[in-house]
mmCIF file with all atom_site columns, C-alpha atoms in Angstrom:
data_model
loop_
_atom_site.group_PDB
_atom_site.id
_atom_site.type_symbol
_atom_site.label_atom_id
_atom_site.label_alt_id
_atom_site.label_comp_id
_atom_site.label_asym_id
_atom_site.label_entity_id
_atom_site.label_seq_id
_atom_site.pdbx_PDB_ins_code
_atom_site.Cartn_x
_atom_site.Cartn_y
_atom_site.Cartn_z
_atom_site.occupancy
_atom_site.B_iso_or_equiv
_atom_site.pdbx_formal_charge
_atom_site.auth_seq_id
_atom_site.auth_comp_id
_atom_site.auth_asym_id
_atom_site.auth_atom_id
_atom_site.pdbx_PDB_model_num
ATOM 1   C CA . MET A 1 1   ? -64.273 23.601  55.422  1.00 0.00 ? 1427 MET A CA 1
ATOM 2   C CA . HIS A 1 2   ? -65.708 22.703  52.053  1.00 0.00 ? 1428 HIS A CA 1
ATOM 3   C CA . LYS A 1 3   ? -63.642 25.453  50.447  1.00 0.00 ? 1429 LYS A CA 1
ATOM 4   C CA . ASN A 1 4   ? -60.534 24.267  52.282  1.00 0.00 ? 1430 ASN A CA 1
ATOM 5   C CA . LEU A 1 5   ? -61.082 20.706  51.021  1.00 0.00 ? 1431 LEU A CA 1
ATOM 6   C CA . ILE A 1 6   ? -61.433 21.960  47.453  1.00 0.00 ? 1432 ILE A CA 1
ATOM 7   C CA . HIS A 1 7   ? -58.296 24.056  47.856  1.00 0.00 ? 1433 HIS A CA 1
ATOM 8   C CA . ARG A 1 8   ? -56.306 21.135  49.261  1.00 0.00 ? 1434 ARG A CA 1
ATOM 9   C CA . THR A 1 9   ? -57.594 18.839  46.534  1.00 0.00 ? 1435 THR A CA 1
ATOM 10  C CA . ALA A 1 10  ? -56.544 21.401  43.923  1.00 0.00 ? 1436 ALA A CA 1
ATOM 11  C CA . LEU A 1 11  ? -53.115 21.582  45.489  1.00 0.00 ? 1437 LEU A CA 1
ATOM 12  C CA . VAL A 1 12  ? -52.751 17.790  45.438  1.00 0.00 ? 1438 VAL A CA 1
ATOM 13  C CA . VAL A 1 13  ? -53.876 17.651  41.811  1.00 0.00 ? 1439 VAL A CA 1
ATOM 14  C CA . ALA A 1 14  ? -51.472 20.462  40.895  1.00 0.00 ? 1440 ALA A CA 1
ATOM 15  C CA . ALA A 1 15  ? -48.642 18.717  42.698  1.00 0.00 ? 1441 ALA A CA 1
ATOM 16  C CA . GLY A 1 16  ? -49.484 15.461  40.955  1.00 0.00 ? 1442 GLY A CA 1
ATOM 17  C CA . ALA A 1 17  ? -49.584 17.213  37.610  1.00 0.00 ? 1443 ALA A CA 1
ATOM 18  C CA . ALA A 1 18  ? -46.231 18.877  38.324  1.00 0.00 ? 1444 ALA A CA 1
ATOM 19  C CA . SER A 1 19  ? -44.624 15.543  39.200  1.00 0.00 ? 1445 SER A CA 1
ATOM 20  C CA . LEU A 1 20  ? -46.078 14.007  36.053  1.00 0.00 ? 1446 LEU A CA 1
ATOM 21  C CA . VAL A 1 21  ? -44.552 16.820  34.008  1.00 0.00 ? 1447 VAL A CA 1
ATOM 22  C CA . LEU A 1 22  ? -41.224 16.320  35.737  1.00 0.00 ? 1448 LEU A CA 1
ATOM 23  C CA . ALA A 1 23  ? -41.402 12.581  35.223  1.00 0.00 ? 1449 ALA A CA 1
ATOM 24  C CA . ALA A 1 24  ? -42.210 13.116  31.564  1.00 0.00 ? 1450 ALA A CA 1
ATOM 25  C CA . CYS A 1 25  ? -39.260 15.490  31.232  1.00 0.00 ? 1451 CYS A CA 1
ATOM 26  C CA . GLY A 1 26  ? -37.042 13.007  33.012  1.00 0.00 ? 1452 GLY A CA 1
ATOM 27  C CA . SER A 1 27  ? -38.238 10.182  30.845  1.00 0.00 ? 1453 SER A CA 1
ATOM 28  C CA . SER A 1 28  ? -37.789 12.299  27.759  1.00 0.00 ? 1454 SER A CA 1
ATOM 29  C CA . ASP A 1 29  ? -34.225 13.063  28.845  1.00 0.00 ? 1455 ASP A CA 1
ATOM 30  C CA . ASP A 1 30  ? -33.583 9.387   29.587  1.00 0.00 ? 1456 ASP A CA 1
ATOM 31  C CA . THR A 1 31  ? -34.980 8.437   26.224  1.00 0.00 ? 1457 THR A CA 1
ATOM 32  C CA . SER A 1 32  ? -32.890 10.953  24.411  1.00 0.00 ? 1458 SER A CA 1
ATOM 33  C CA . ALA A 1 33  ? -29.894 9.891   26.494  1.00 0.00 ? 1459 ALA A CA 1
ATOM 34  C CA . GLY A 1 34  ? -30.668 6.302   25.573  1.00 0.00 ? 1460 GLY A CA 1
ATOM 35  C CA . HIS A 1 35  ? -30.855 7.269   21.932  1.00 0.00 ? 1461 HIS A CA 1
ATOM 36  C CA . SER A 1 36  ? -27.830 9.431   22.203  1.00 0.00 ? 1462 SER A CA 1
ATOM 37  C CA . GLY A 1 37  ? -26.152 6.506   23.951  1.00 0.00 ? 1463 GLY A CA 1
ATOM 38  C CA . HIS A 1 38  ? -26.952 4.514   20.850  1.00 0.00 ? 1464 HIS A CA 1
ATOM 39  C CA . GLY A 1 39  ? -26.530 7.701   18.866  1.00 0.00 ? 1465 GLY A CA 1
ATOM 40  C CA . PRO A 1 40  ? -22.815 7.462   18.337  1.00 0.00 ? 1466 PRO A CA 1
ATOM 41  C CA . SER A 1 41  ? -23.103 3.807   17.412  1.00 0.00 ? 1467 SER A CA 1
ATOM 42  C CA . SER A 1 42  ? -26.548 3.952   15.828  1.00 0.00 ? 1468 SER A CA 1
ATOM 43  C CA . PRO A 1 43  ? -25.896 6.726   13.321  1.00 0.00 ? 1469 PRO A CA 1
ATOM 44  C CA . SER A 1 44  ? -22.538 5.192   12.521  1.00 0.00 ? 1470 SER A CA 1
ATOM 45  C CA . ALA A 1 45  ? -23.909 1.655   12.608  1.00 0.00 ? 1471 ALA A CA 1
ATOM 46  C CA . SER A 1 46  ? -27.010 2.511   10.684  1.00 0.00 ? 1472 SER A CA 1
ATOM 47  C CA . PRO A 1 47  ? -25.059 4.097   7.841   1.00 0.00 ? 1473 PRO A CA 1
ATOM 48  C CA . SER A 1 48  ? -22.342 1.571   8.553   1.00 0.00 ? 1474 SER A CA 1
ATOM 49  C CA . ALA A 1 49  ? -24.339 -1.357  7.217   1.00 0.00 ? 1475 ALA A CA 1
ATOM 50  C CA . PRO A 1 50  ? -25.156 0.532   4.026   1.00 0.00 ? 1476 PRO A CA 1
ATOM 51  C CA . THR A 1 51  ? -21.678 2.040   4.059   1.00 0.00 ? 1477 THR A CA 1
ATOM 52  C CA . SER A 1 52  ? -19.943 -1.276  4.250   1.00 0.00 ? 1478 SER A CA 1
ATOM 53  C CA . GLN A 1 53  ? -22.143 -2.435  1.390   1.00 0.00 ? 1479 GLN A CA 1
ATOM 54  C CA . GLY A 1 54  ? -21.534 0.820   -0.424  1.00 0.00 ? 1480 GLY A CA 1
ATOM 55  C CA . GLN A 1 55  ? -17.763 0.474   -0.158  1.00 0.00 ? 1481 GLN A CA 1
ATOM 56  C CA . HIS A 1 56  ? -17.644 -2.051  -2.989  1.00 0.00 ? 1482 HIS A CA 1
ATOM 57  C CA . ASN A 1 57  ? -17.772 -1.262  -6.685  1.00 0.00 ? 1483 ASN A CA 1
ATOM 58  C CA . ALA A 1 58  ? -18.132 -3.081  -9.997  1.00 0.00 ? 1484 ALA A CA 1
ATOM 59  C CA . ALA A 1 59  ? -14.427 -4.071  -9.993  1.00 0.00 ? 1485 ALA A CA 1
ATOM 60  C CA . ASP A 1 60  ? -14.897 -5.801  -6.592  1.00 0.00 ? 1486 ASP A CA 1
ATOM 61  C CA . VAL A 1 61  ? -17.889 -7.752  -7.930  1.00 0.00 ? 1487 VAL A CA 1
ATOM 62  C CA . ALA A 1 62  ? -15.977 -8.754  -11.055 1.00 0.00 ? 1488 ALA A CA 1
ATOM 63  C CA . PHE A 1 63  ? -13.006 -9.851  -8.930  1.00 0.00 ? 1489 PHE A CA 1
ATOM 64  C CA . ALA A 1 64  ? -15.174 -12.027 -6.665  1.00 0.00 ? 1490 ALA A CA 1
ATOM 65  C CA . LYS A 1 65  ? -17.205 -13.493 -9.518  1.00 0.00 ? 1491 LYS A CA 1
ATOM 66  C CA . GLY A 1 66  ? -14.070 -14.219 -11.532 1.00 0.00 ? 1492 GLY A CA 1
ATOM 67  C CA . MET A 1 67  ? -11.950 -15.561 -8.675  1.00 0.00 ? 1493 MET A CA 1
ATOM 68  C CA . ILE A 1 68  ? -14.500 -18.056 -7.349  1.00 0.00 ? 1494 ILE A CA 1
ATOM 69  C CA . PRO A 1 69  ? -14.551 -20.354 -10.450 1.00 0.00 ? 1495 PRO A CA 1
ATOM 70  C CA . HIS A 1 70  ? -10.814 -19.752 -10.845 1.00 0.00 ? 1496 HIS A CA 1
ATOM 71  C CA . HIS A 1 71  ? -10.158 -20.944 -7.297  1.00 0.00 ? 1497 HIS A CA 1
ATOM 72  C CA . HIS A 1 72  ? -12.570 -23.852 -7.729  1.00 0.00 ? 1498 HIS A CA 1
ATOM 73  C CA . GLN A 1 73  ? -10.522 -25.067 -10.702 1.00 0.00 ? 1499 GLN A CA 1
ATOM 74  C CA . ALA A 1 74  ? -7.234  -24.719 -8.821  1.00 0.00 ? 1500 ALA A CA 1
ATOM 75  C CA . VAL A 1 75  ? -8.696  -26.740 -5.939  1.00 0.00 ? 1501 VAL A CA 1
ATOM 76  C CA . GLU A 1 76  ? -9.912  -29.355 -8.450  1.00 0.00 ? 1502 GLU A CA 1
ATOM 77  C CA . MET A 1 77  ? -6.403  -29.567 -9.965  1.00 0.00 ? 1503 MET A CA 1
ATOM 78  C CA . ALA A 1 78  ? -4.800  -29.759 -6.529  1.00 0.00 ? 1504 ALA A CA 1
ATOM 79  C CA . GLY A 1 79  ? -7.205  -32.588 -5.593  1.00 0.00 ? 1505 GLY A CA 1
ATOM 80  C CA . LEU A 1 80  ? -5.679  -34.782 -8.300  1.00 0.00 ? 1506 LEU A CA 1
ATOM 81  C CA . ALA A 1 81  ? -2.158  -34.595 -6.871  1.00 0.00 ? 1507 ALA A CA 1
ATOM 82  C CA . PRO A 1 82  ? -2.389  -36.986 -3.887  1.00 0.00 ? 1508 PRO A CA 1
ATOM 83  C CA . THR A 1 83  ? -3.132  -40.002 -6.126  1.00 0.00 ? 1509 THR A CA 1
ATOM 84  C CA . ARG A 1 84  ? -1.319  -38.966 -9.309  1.00 0.00 ? 1510 ARG A CA 1
ATOM 85  C CA . ALA A 1 85  ? 1.794   -36.924 -8.382  1.00 0.00 ? 1511 ALA A CA 1
ATOM 86  C CA . GLU A 1 86  ? 5.142   -38.581 -7.843  1.00 0.00 ? 1512 GLU A CA 1
ATOM 87  C CA . SER A 1 87  ? 7.035   -35.647 -6.362  1.00 0.00 ? 1513 SER A CA 1
ATOM 88  C CA . ALA A 1 88  ? 6.571   -34.981 -2.670  1.00 0.00 ? 1514 ALA A CA 1
ATOM 89  C CA . GLU A 1 89  ? 7.110   -31.267 -3.433  1.00 0.00 ? 1515 GLU A CA 1
ATOM 90  C CA . VAL A 1 90  ? 4.254   -31.249 -5.903  1.00 0.00 ? 1516 VAL A CA 1
ATOM 91  C CA . LYS A 1 91  ? 1.973   -33.030 -3.425  1.00 0.00 ? 1517 LYS A CA 1
ATOM 92  C CA . LYS A 1 92  ? 2.902   -30.493 -0.729  1.00 0.00 ? 1518 LYS A CA 1
ATOM 93  C CA . LEU A 1 93  ? 2.350   -27.581 -3.066  1.00 0.00 ? 1519 LEU A CA 1
ATOM 94  C CA . ALA A 1 94  ? -1.068  -28.934 -4.117  1.00 0.00 ? 1520 ALA A CA 1
ATOM 95  C CA . GLU A 1 95  ? -2.061  -29.335 -0.470  1.00 0.00 ? 1521 GLU A CA 1
ATOM 96  C CA . GLU A 1 96  ? -1.069  -25.728 0.284   1.00 0.00 ? 1522 GLU A CA 1
ATOM 97  C CA . ILE A 1 97  ? -3.023  -24.436 -2.730  1.00 0.00 ? 1523 ILE A CA 1
ATOM 98  C CA . GLU A 1 98  ? -6.143  -26.299 -1.602  1.00 0.00 ? 1524 GLU A CA 1
ATOM 99  C CA . LYS A 1 99  ? -5.818  -25.062 2.022   1.00 0.00 ? 1525 LYS A CA 1
ATOM 100 C CA . ALA A 1 100 ? -5.377  -21.441 0.919   1.00 0.00 ? 1526 ALA A CA 1
ATOM 101 C CA . GLN A 1 101 ? -8.024  -21.241 -1.787  1.00 0.00 ? 1527 GLN A CA 1
ATOM 102 C CA . ASP A 1 102 ? -10.911 -23.210 -0.243  1.00 0.00 ? 1528 ASP A CA 1
ATOM 103 C CA . PRO A 1 103 ? -11.468 -20.636 2.559   1.00 0.00 ? 1529 PRO A CA 1
ATOM 104 C CA . GLU A 1 104 ? -11.062 -17.758 0.051   1.00 0.00 ? 1530 GLU A CA 1
ATOM 105 C CA . ILE A 1 105 ? -13.924 -19.238 -2.050  1.00 0.00 ? 1531 ILE A CA 1
ATOM 106 C CA . LYS A 1 106 ? -16.172 -19.081 1.044   1.00 0.00 ? 1532 LYS A CA 1
ATOM 107 C CA . THR A 1 107 ? -15.088 -15.493 1.801   1.00 0.00 ? 1533 THR A CA 1
ATOM 108 C CA . LEU A 1 108 ? -15.642 -14.341 -1.814  1.00 0.00 ? 1534 LEU A CA 1
ATOM 109 C CA . SER A 1 109 ? -19.070 -16.019 -1.843  1.00 0.00 ? 1535 SER A CA 1
ATOM 110 C CA . GLY A 1 110 ? -19.959 -14.303 1.415   1.00 0.00 ? 1536 GLY A CA 1
ATOM 111 C CA . TRP A 1 111 ? -19.066 -10.893 -0.014  1.00 0.00 ? 1537 TRP A CA 1
ATOM 112 C CA . LEU A 1 112 ? -21.206 -11.452 -3.105  1.00 0.00 ? 1538 LEU A CA 1
ATOM 113 C CA . THR A 1 113 ? -24.161 -12.515 -0.942  1.00 0.00 ? 1539 THR A CA 1
ATOM 114 C CA . SER A 1 114 ? -23.775 -9.442  1.325   1.00 0.00 ? 1540 SER A CA 1
ATOM 115 C CA . TRP A 1 115 ? -23.672 -7.231  -1.814  1.00 0.00 ? 1541 TRP A CA 1
ATOM 116 C CA . GLY A 1 116 ? -26.900 -8.749  -3.091  1.00 0.00 ? 1542 GLY A CA 1
ATOM 117 C CA . GLU A 1 117 ? -25.107 -10.447 -5.986  1.00 0.00 ? 1543 GLU A CA 1
ATOM 118 C CA . GLN A 1 118 ? -25.827 -13.976 -7.173  1.00 0.00 ? 1544 GLN A CA 1
ATOM 119 C CA . VAL A 1 119 ? -23.310 -16.691 -6.381  1.00 0.00 ? 1545 VAL A CA 1
ATOM 120 C CA . ALA A 1 120 ? -23.304 -19.301 -9.116  1.00 0.00 ? 1546 ALA A CA 1
ATOM 121 C CA . ALA A 1 121 ? -23.361 -22.946 -8.059  1.00 0.00 ? 1547 ALA A CA 1
ATOM 122 C CA . GLU A 1 122 ? -20.094 -24.734 -8.686  1.00 0.00 ? 1548 GLU A CA 1
ATOM 123 C CA . ASP A 1 123 ? -21.605 -27.010 -11.322 1.00 0.00 ? 1549 ASP A CA 1
ATOM 124 C CA . ALA A 1 124 ? -23.435 -24.130 -13.004 1.00 0.00 ? 1550 ALA A CA 1
ATOM 125 C CA . MET A 1 125 ? -20.547 -21.684 -13.276 1.00 0.00 ? 1551 MET A CA 1
ATOM 126 C CA . ASP A 1 126 ? -19.980 -19.601 -16.339 1.00 0.00 ? 1552 ASP A CA 1
ATOM 127 C CA . HIS A 1 127 ? -17.092 -21.236 -18.158 1.00 0.00 ? 1553 HIS A CA 1
ATOM 128 C CA . SER A 1 128 ? -16.562 -18.323 -20.524 1.00 0.00 ? 1554 SER A CA 1
ATOM 129 C CA . MET A 1 129 ? -13.264 -17.722 -18.764 1.00 0.00 ? 1555 MET A CA 1
ATOM 130 C CA . HIS A 1 130 ? -11.880 -21.089 -19.821 1.00 0.00 ? 1556 HIS A CA 1
ATOM 131 C CA . GLY A 1 131 ? -8.672  -20.617 -21.689 1.00 0.00 ? 1557 GLY A CA 1
ATOM 132 C CA . ALA A 1 132 ? -9.025  -16.826 -21.679 1.00 0.00 ? 1558 ALA A CA 1
ATOM 133 C CA . ASP A 1 133 ? -5.700  -15.074 -21.082 1.00 0.00 ? 1559 ASP A CA 1
ATOM 134 C CA . GLY A 1 134 ? -4.437  -18.160 -19.263 1.00 0.00 ? 1560 GLY A CA 1
ATOM 135 C CA . ALA A 1 135 ? -6.897  -17.464 -16.462 1.00 0.00 ? 1561 ALA A CA 1
ATOM 136 C CA . MET A 1 136 ? -8.647  -20.813 -16.671 1.00 0.00 ? 1562 MET A CA 1
ATOM 137 C CA . MET A 1 137 ? -7.695  -24.212 -18.034 1.00 0.00 ? 1563 MET A CA 1
ATOM 138 C CA . THR A 1 138 ? -9.676  -25.489 -20.995 1.00 0.00 ? 1564 THR A CA 1
ATOM 139 C CA . PRO A 1 139 ? -11.750 -28.696 -20.549 1.00 0.00 ? 1565 PRO A CA 1
ATOM 140 C CA . GLU A 1 140 ? -9.169  -30.473 -22.792 1.00 0.00 ? 1566 GLU A CA 1
ATOM 141 C CA . GLU A 1 141 ? -6.286  -29.405 -20.558 1.00 0.00 ? 1567 GLU A CA 1
ATOM 142 C CA . MET A 1 142 ? -8.145  -30.630 -17.487 1.00 0.00 ? 1568 MET A CA 1
ATOM 143 C CA . ASP A 1 143 ? -8.950  -33.981 -19.164 1.00 0.00 ? 1569 ASP A CA 1
ATOM 144 C CA . ASN A 1 144 ? -5.317  -34.462 -20.151 1.00 0.00 ? 1570 ASN A CA 1
ATOM 145 C CA . LEU A 1 145 ? -4.193  -33.706 -16.579 1.00 0.00 ? 1571 LEU A CA 1
ATOM 146 C CA . ARG A 1 146 ? -6.619  -36.278 -15.195 1.00 0.00 ? 1572 ARG A CA 1
ATOM 147 C CA . LYS A 1 147 ? -5.216  -38.935 -17.534 1.00 0.00 ? 1573 LYS A CA 1
ATOM 148 C CA . THR A 1 148 ? -1.567  -38.503 -16.470 1.00 0.00 ? 1574 THR A CA 1
ATOM 149 C CA . SER A 1 149 ? 0.355   -39.718 -13.452 1.00 0.00 ? 1575 SER A CA 1
ATOM 150 C CA . GLY A 1 150 ? 3.857   -39.907 -12.086 1.00 0.00 ? 1576 GLY A CA 1
ATOM 151 C CA . LYS A 1 151 ? 6.481   -37.511 -13.450 1.00 0.00 ? 1577 LYS A CA 1
ATOM 152 C CA . ALA A 1 152 ? 4.296   -36.620 -16.427 1.00 0.00 ? 1578 ALA A CA 1
ATOM 153 C CA . PHE A 1 153 ? 1.616   -35.448 -14.009 1.00 0.00 ? 1579 PHE A CA 1
ATOM 154 C CA . ASP A 1 154 ? 4.119   -33.453 -11.962 1.00 0.00 ? 1580 ASP A CA 1
ATOM 155 C CA . THR A 1 155 ? 5.321   -31.603 -15.073 1.00 0.00 ? 1581 THR A CA 1
ATOM 156 C CA . ALA A 1 156 ? 1.857   -31.017 -16.507 1.00 0.00 ? 1582 ALA A CA 1
ATOM 157 C CA . PHE A 1 157 ? 0.452   -29.949 -13.137 1.00 0.00 ? 1583 PHE A CA 1
ATOM 158 C CA . MET A 1 158 ? 3.163   -27.340 -12.572 1.00 0.00 ? 1584 MET A CA 1
ATOM 159 C CA . GLN A 1 159 ? 3.036   -26.020 -16.122 1.00 0.00 ? 1585 GLN A CA 1
ATOM 160 C CA . LEU A 1 160 ? -0.732  -25.595 -15.968 1.00 0.00 ? 1586 LEU A CA 1
ATOM 161 C CA . MET A 1 161 ? -0.700  -24.213 -12.437 1.00 0.00 ? 1587 MET A CA 1
ATOM 162 C CA . ILE A 1 162 ? 1.911   -21.604 -13.391 1.00 0.00 ? 1588 ILE A CA 1
ATOM 163 C CA . LYS A 1 163 ? -0.418  -20.477 -16.205 1.00 0.00 ? 1589 LYS A CA 1
ATOM 164 C CA . HIS A 1 164 ? -3.347  -20.589 -13.806 1.00 0.00 ? 1590 HIS A CA 1
ATOM 165 C CA . HIS A 1 165 ? -1.548  -18.578 -11.126 1.00 0.00 ? 1591 HIS A CA 1
ATOM 166 C CA . THR A 1 166 ? -0.433  -16.018 -13.714 1.00 0.00 ? 1592 THR A CA 1
ATOM 167 C CA . GLY A 1 167 ? -4.093  -15.441 -14.560 1.00 0.00 ? 1593 GLY A CA 1
ATOM 168 C CA . ALA A 1 168 ? -4.984  -15.084 -10.861 1.00 0.00 ? 1594 ALA A CA 1
ATOM 169 C CA . VAL A 1 169 ? -2.179  -12.586 -10.279 1.00 0.00 ? 1595 VAL A CA 1
ATOM 170 C CA . ALA A 1 170 ? -3.384  -10.490 -13.239 1.00 0.00 ? 1596 ALA A CA 1
ATOM 171 C CA . MET A 1 171 ? -6.959  -10.502 -11.852 1.00 0.00 ? 1597 MET A CA 1
ATOM 172 C CA . ALA A 1 172 ? -5.679  -9.571  -8.393  1.00 0.00 ? 1598 ALA A CA 1
ATOM 173 C CA . LYS A 1 173 ? -3.637  -6.683  -9.810  1.00 0.00 ? 1599 LYS A CA 1
ATOM 174 C CA . THR A 1 174 ? -6.750  -5.342  -11.534 1.00 0.00 ? 1600 THR A CA 1
ATOM 175 C CA . GLU A 1 175 ? -8.651  -5.540  -8.220  1.00 0.00 ? 1601 GLU A CA 1
ATOM 176 C CA . LYS A 1 176 ? -5.845  -3.698  -6.420  1.00 0.00 ? 1602 LYS A CA 1
ATOM 177 C CA . ALA A 1 177 ? -5.890  -0.939  -9.014  1.00 0.00 ? 1603 ALA A CA 1
ATOM 178 C CA . ASP A 1 178 ? -9.657  -0.595  -9.603  1.00 0.00 ? 1604 ASP A CA 1
ATOM 179 C CA . GLY A 1 179 ? -11.446 -2.082  -6.559  1.00 0.00 ? 1605 GLY A CA 1
ATOM 180 C CA . SER A 1 180 ? -12.689 -0.134  -3.546  1.00 0.00 ? 1606 SER A CA 1
ATOM 181 C CA . PHE A 1 181 ? -13.671 -2.826  -1.024  1.00 0.00 ? 1607 PHE A CA 1
ATOM 182 C CA . PRO A 1 182 ? -10.774 -2.863  1.497   1.00 0.00 ? 1608 PRO A CA 1
ATOM 183 C CA . GLU A 1 183 ? -10.982 -6.587  2.302   1.00 0.00 ? 1609 GLU A CA 1
ATOM 184 C CA . ALA A 1 184 ? -11.047 -7.549  -1.349  1.00 0.00 ? 1610 ALA A CA 1
ATOM 185 C CA . LYS A 1 185 ? -7.973  -5.378  -2.028  1.00 0.00 ? 1611 LYS A CA 1
ATOM 186 C CA . THR A 1 186 ? -6.227  -7.036  0.931   1.00 0.00 ? 1612 THR A CA 1
ATOM 187 C CA . MET A 1 187 ? -7.048  -10.500 -0.453  1.00 0.00 ? 1613 MET A CA 1
ATOM 188 C CA . ALA A 1 188 ? -5.842  -9.414  -3.891  1.00 0.00 ? 1614 ALA A CA 1
ATOM 189 C CA . ALA A 1 189 ? -2.511  -8.283  -2.411  1.00 0.00 ? 1615 ALA A CA 1
ATOM 190 C CA . ALA A 1 190 ? -2.142  -11.614 -0.584  1.00 0.00 ? 1616 ALA A CA 1
ATOM 191 C CA . ILE A 1 191 ? -2.901  -13.551 -3.808  1.00 0.00 ? 1617 ILE A CA 1
ATOM 192 C CA . ILE A 1 192 ? -0.253  -11.567 -5.700  1.00 0.00 ? 1618 ILE A CA 1
ATOM 193 C CA . THR A 1 193 ? 2.349   -12.278 -3.017  1.00 0.00 ? 1619 THR A CA 1
ATOM 194 C CA . SER A 1 194 ? 1.601   -15.947 -2.414  1.00 0.00 ? 1620 SER A CA 1
ATOM 195 C CA . GLN A 1 195 ? 0.945   -17.010 -5.991  1.00 0.00 ? 1621 GLN A CA 1
ATOM 196 C CA . THR A 1 196 ? 3.989   -15.146 -7.383  1.00 0.00 ? 1622 THR A CA 1
ATOM 197 C CA . ALA A 1 197 ? 6.085   -17.034 -4.815  1.00 0.00 ? 1623 ALA A CA 1
ATOM 198 C CA . GLU A 1 198 ? 4.483   -20.319 -5.880  1.00 0.00 ? 1624 GLU A CA 1
ATOM 199 C CA . ILE A 1 199 ? 5.156   -19.551 -9.566  1.00 0.00 ? 1625 ILE A CA 1
ATOM 200 C CA . THR A 1 200 ? 8.846   -19.074 -8.698  1.00 0.00 ? 1626 THR A CA 1
ATOM 201 C CA . ARG A 1 201 ? 8.836   -22.282 -6.704  1.00 0.00 ? 1627 ARG A CA 1
ATOM 202 C CA . MET A 1 202 ? 7.256   -24.288 -9.554  1.00 0.00 ? 1628 MET A CA 1
ATOM 203 C CA . ASN A 1 203 ? 9.632   -22.824 -12.125 1.00 0.00 ? 1629 ASN A CA 1
ATOM 204 C CA . ASP A 1 204 ? 12.551  -23.899 -9.888  1.00 0.00 ? 1630 ASP A CA 1
ATOM 205 C CA . LEU A 1 205 ? 11.110  -27.420 -9.571  1.00 0.00 ? 1631 LEU A CA 1
ATOM 206 C CA . LEU A 1 206 ? 10.576  -27.651 -13.323 1.00 0.00 ? 1632 LEU A CA 1
ATOM 207 C CA . GLY A 1 207 ? 14.165  -26.510 -13.865 1.00 0.00 ? 1633 GLY A CA 1
ATOM 208 C CA . LYS A 1 208 ? 15.397  -29.327 -11.641 1.00 0.00 ? 1634 LYS A CA 1
ATOM 209 C CA . SER A 1 209 ? 13.226  -32.033 -13.208 1.00 0.00 ? 1635 SER A CA 1
#
């Protein structure tokens, strides 16, 4: 009787141990399935965060850092039009420029932040680009624009904005050729298309004035 009890106890213990082993195997399978469930996304997502950060290069950084102050200045110029321009066409053009470039500034800033790059404050931006290759207006040109109104403003605004857009198109072409970040290259292509069209439009308006 005593031996039978020991034997039965041993059997119960063995059975319990076997079920524990099976449970452990099952749980191990579940865990690996859980990981493998995340596996396809996790390996691709895990490298994907670094990958998406790794997709950019120095040309992309230069494009974003150069285009932000450039866009800020275009928005500043466009902001003068509602109270100074005479032509309805110029006012409309200025409004379109502001609507297009304001969101792009936010996008460009977001890219720089995600790349671990510093985004300069608007009032602390490097003005070394001013007057360089027509990319940025000089402080004198901006002051003169602020002092004009009516037809004189319309003419000066379009002449300066053509120069400004030409600089932006050149920067965008460099990004398209040398950049590697897909979204930046897409934005560069859009800038080339839209601003080339606006240059044509302003040249036509200047020809009529």
